[in-house]
Amino acid sequence: MELLSGGEMLMRALKEEGVKLIFGYPGGAVLHIYDALYRQDTVEHILVRHEQAAVHAADGFARSTGDVGVALVTSGPGATNAITGIATAYMDSIPLVVISGNVPSHLIGSDAFQETDMIGCSRPIVKHSFLVRSIDEIPTVMKKAFHIARSGRPGPVVVDVPKDMTAPSEKRIFDYPETVQLRSYTPAQKGHAGQVRKALDLLLGAKRPVIYAGGGVILGNASDELTALAKRLGHPVTNTLMGLGSFPGSDDQFIGMLGMHGFYEANQAMHQADVIFAVGARFDDRVTNDPKKFCPNARIIHVDIDPASIQKTVSRIEVPLVGPVKTVLKDMSELLVQLDEKPNLEALENWWKTINGWREKQGLWTGDRFVRGKKIMPQDVISTLYEVTHGEAFVCSDVGQHQMFAAQYYKFNKPRRWINSGGLGTMGFGLPSAMGVQLAHPDHAVAVVTGEGSIQMCIEELSTCTQYNMPLKIINLNNGALGMVKQWQDMQYGGRYAASTYQDSLPDFVKLAEAYGHVGMKVTDPSELKSKMEECFSMKDRLVFMDIDIDPDEHVYPMHIATGSMKDMILSKTERT
Amino acid sequence: MSPGALSRVVGLFSQRGYNIESLTVAPTEDPSLSRLTVTTIGEDAVIEKITKQLNKLIDVIKLVDLTEGEHIERELMLIKIKAAGAQRAEVKRTSDIFRGQIVDVTLSQYTVQLTGTSDKLDAFIEAIGPTAILEVVRSGVSGIARGERVLSV
Ligand SMILES: Cc1ncc(C[n+]2csc(CCOP(=O)(O)OP(=O)(O)O)c2C)c(N)n1
Ligand SMILES: [Mg+2]
């Protein structure tokens, strides 16, 4: 029997959970934990420069691997700095365990130095949280925290630990539980067989089907199952922003991303569909446009692990199917083979003809939907990035126009390669999340697609990258403005750029990168774009900051016409559907 | 019930824009469990959303919508009423009609205890009238299913 302090218990629990890497920042309330960390060698700790980045890095680690990401922060400002990171993970259902220190138990509630009610602050943005009340409960709390974070619909779990719970002098028996008992929490293990059958019948009878696959497919590790079923059915597949990579982007059956800045062909197909097969997608407002006008002729099947996702925004779900996407899709494929029934091939052929017509007319990948001039076009930057990295890079994005261009023009053939804050839309996510991705995949090219606005929100992490040799490739689409804001101001506010430009105050990013010990590159000439990008990626063990001046006037299109249906889109500065 | 668990339930309502008409909470015969009765108003679709979201809370062990079947709702009210002179007999009479009990008496006031449905308590308040009422405290609704249906965990 082993006696351990609370701090040691936390470290041992991480080891038991297979955690090798955590991200954090020390402070008074977690010093005992840091000392326990120092005295062990299983768990490596990455010292970030801001707690928000610790959580984003853990998040990037989790998104790219499927494992639970772990962050460790101190009480008070450490905990509140972590909040944006936790909310980001919550909105995208990312499994995290965030350990926050707190003031000693007897001081809780006294407005003690660096006290904050972390359980209260984080309540609406966590899957669950624990306040440790006795040292003995640390092993069970940690076991539960990891279980809850990774099972069912994943999400962040906060474990708030008052300082006295980790005192080195207080040792208790450490016995890590093998199983978890949570009588109130039993995520579905399998979809209802009758519903599986109904769903399949609907799909087989469909004349104009669309498979609408979201981030749940990636979270549920069901890309292979989705691809297999889609191939058997021969149906077109569209992905949400979060679902990119769940179905191979360069496959002919892929009709692009859907939604606000989605592909014309994807949005038209959704609107005209007679059957929509939603898998691990949540009918987000950035997808549906006006939910009352959503896909008027479609009969809808919705597979989701979370019953609360079903009928949440669009209420016309004909076949709800609660269960893990992986087993549901597998069950459907198996049943399809057994039934030996064919989809309606003739109807499908016609449907594909219509879709290909849309593709040719307006598809982003079938023609140039933008005008080239003397300036570098953001779309070309992403296409070049795709070419130079052979579509194999991890692409971590920030938030803004550059994010949408990346989603539109990089074809993701594998899951977990496209890392972005879809739900919360957190500027500042790109760089720190990429750190987590790079550490999890040391031999892989990891690109950060960012803007001069977003990158400045966590730019301090360039220092972390120096300390731990993270050879990220930062692709800064510099349009000298908060481009996405400016686009809306162009479109809706008569070009009045309220607080969306910087009046010549931007730093020299090349010098800035160099100041941190990295390589900086400036690109202004379209003819140099490709060679410079190749040069950038050839520096395998250096972080390279490519500051690329792009056309500042470019807008992201297509774009939904607000309050319209999915098919209603602005196609360029001069065309509408 | 741990304050943490209660705040998760209450927080869910405010976070998602649902309203709470009343809320009662107390430990059950199993001290590790509390039972809450929440009354809320909304269309079926909204009630379904509330139900699903509440069920997602790790602390929530079981949830039933009592209005889906026959059920009993009761609320307790304590009400201080002016009762001087001629009013005194009148208050007593009204209280008797509603099967209330006078549980405290001063020279000028009665405190009446009343249980029943919320409608009945409302009706009593109306019958007494605003000028005579000095203070009202209501427990909020507690509910249980009729017949042999039992909520067990
Ligand atoms: C933390 C945060 N604050 C504000 C916003 C609102 N917002 C969305 S996009 C955007 C502009 C982003 O500018 P930049 O990073 O330069 O990207 P661009 O759109 O120019 O490509 C802003 C301010 C946000 N998403 N996140
Ligand atoms: Mg910009």
PDB file of C-alpha atoms in Angstrom, chain A residues 90 119 123-130 133 148 153 182-185 306-313, chain B residues 2-4 7-8 11-12 14-16 30 32-33 48-49 52-53 55-61 153:
ATOM      1  CA  TYR A  90     -16.787  23.023 -24.715  1.00  0.00           C
ATOM      2  CA  ILE A 119     -16.526  25.963 -10.254  1.00  0.00           C
ATOM      3  CA  ARG A 123     -20.158  26.046 -14.779  1.00  0.00           C
ATOM      4  CA  PRO A 124     -21.856  26.908 -18.070  1.00  0.00           C
ATOM      5  CA  ILE A 125     -18.843  25.887 -20.173  1.00  0.00           C
ATOM      6  CA  VAL A 126     -17.874  22.504 -18.753  1.00  0.00           C
ATOM      7  CA  LYS A 127     -19.258  19.047 -19.214  1.00  0.00           C
ATOM      8  CA  HIS A 128     -18.766  18.605 -15.497  1.00  0.00           C
ATOM      9  CA  SER A 129     -16.572  19.878 -12.682  1.00  0.00           C
ATOM     10  CA  PHE A 130     -15.249  18.684  -9.348  1.00  0.00           C
ATOM     11  CA  ARG A 133     -12.993  18.213  -0.727  1.00  0.00           C
ATOM     12  CA  ILE A 148     -16.559  11.958 -18.308  1.00  0.00           C
ATOM     13  CA  ARG A 153     -20.247  13.502 -26.178  1.00  0.00           C
ATOM     14  CA  LEU A 182     -21.614   7.045 -12.111  1.00  0.00           C
ATOM     15  CA  ARG A 183     -25.198   5.942 -11.772  1.00  0.00           C
ATOM     16  CA  SER A 184     -26.476   9.023 -13.508  1.00  0.00           C
ATOM     17  CA  TYR A 185     -24.235   8.900 -16.552  1.00  0.00           C
ATOM     18  CA  ASP A 306     -26.235  13.445 -27.512  1.00  0.00           C
ATOM     19  CA  PRO A 307     -30.038  13.194 -27.345  1.00  0.00           C
ATOM     20  CA  ALA A 308     -30.194  16.925 -26.556  1.00  0.00           C
ATOM     21  CA  SER A 309     -28.743  17.678 -30.003  1.00  0.00           C
ATOM     22  CA  ILE A 310     -31.698  16.096 -31.689  1.00  0.00           C
ATOM     23  CA  GLN A 311     -34.596  18.471 -32.488  1.00  0.00           C
ATOM     24  CA  LYS A 312     -32.648  21.324 -30.892  1.00  0.00           C
ATOM     25  CA  THR A 313     -32.735  23.824 -33.744  1.00  0.00           C
TER      26      THR A 313
ATOM     27  CA  SER B   2     -24.695  20.012  -2.653  1.00  0.00           C
ATOM     28  CA  PRO B   3     -24.860  23.692  -3.571  1.00  0.00           C
ATOM     29  CA  GLY B   4     -22.816  22.825  -6.639  1.00  0.00           C
ATOM     30  CA  SER B   7     -26.471  25.687  -9.039  1.00  0.00           C
ATOM     31  CA  ARG B   8     -26.007  23.467 -12.081  1.00  0.00           C
ATOM     32  CA  GLY B  11     -27.854  27.728 -13.933  1.00  0.00           C
ATOM     33  CA  LEU B  12     -29.076  25.582 -16.782  1.00  0.00           C
ATOM     34  CA  SER B  14     -30.897  30.836 -16.849  1.00  0.00           C
ATOM     35  CA  GLN B  15     -28.167  29.851 -19.315  1.00  0.00           C
ATOM     36  CA  ARG B  16     -30.632  28.497 -21.843  1.00  0.00           C
ATOM     37  CA  ASP B  30     -31.504   8.247   0.897  1.00  0.00           C
ATOM     38  CA  SER B  32     -27.071  11.075  -0.731  1.00  0.00           C
ATOM     39  CA  LEU B  33     -30.027  12.018  -2.911  1.00  0.00           C
ATOM     40  CA  GLU B  48     -38.584  18.377 -24.199  1.00  0.00           C
ATOM     41  CA  LYS B  49     -35.442  20.483 -24.585  1.00  0.00           C
ATOM     42  CA  LYS B  52     -32.986  16.556 -22.339  1.00  0.00           C
ATOM     43  CA  GLN B  53     -30.634  19.230 -21.088  1.00  0.00           C
ATOM     44  CA  ASN B  55     -30.818  14.751 -18.118  1.00  0.00           C
ATOM     45  CA  LYS B  56     -27.384  15.611 -19.437  1.00  0.00           C
ATOM     46  CA  LEU B  57     -26.283  16.992 -16.096  1.00  0.00           C
ATOM     47  CA  ILE B  58     -24.101  14.407 -14.428  1.00  0.00           C
ATOM     48  CA  ASP B  59     -25.718  15.190 -11.063  1.00  0.00           C
ATOM     49  CA  VAL B  60     -29.224  14.469 -12.297  1.00  0.00           C
ATOM     50  CA  ILE B  61     -30.035  10.843 -11.638  1.00  0.00           C
ATOM     51  CA  VAL B 153     -33.664   5.103  -8.895  1.00  0.00           C
TER      52      VAL B 153
END
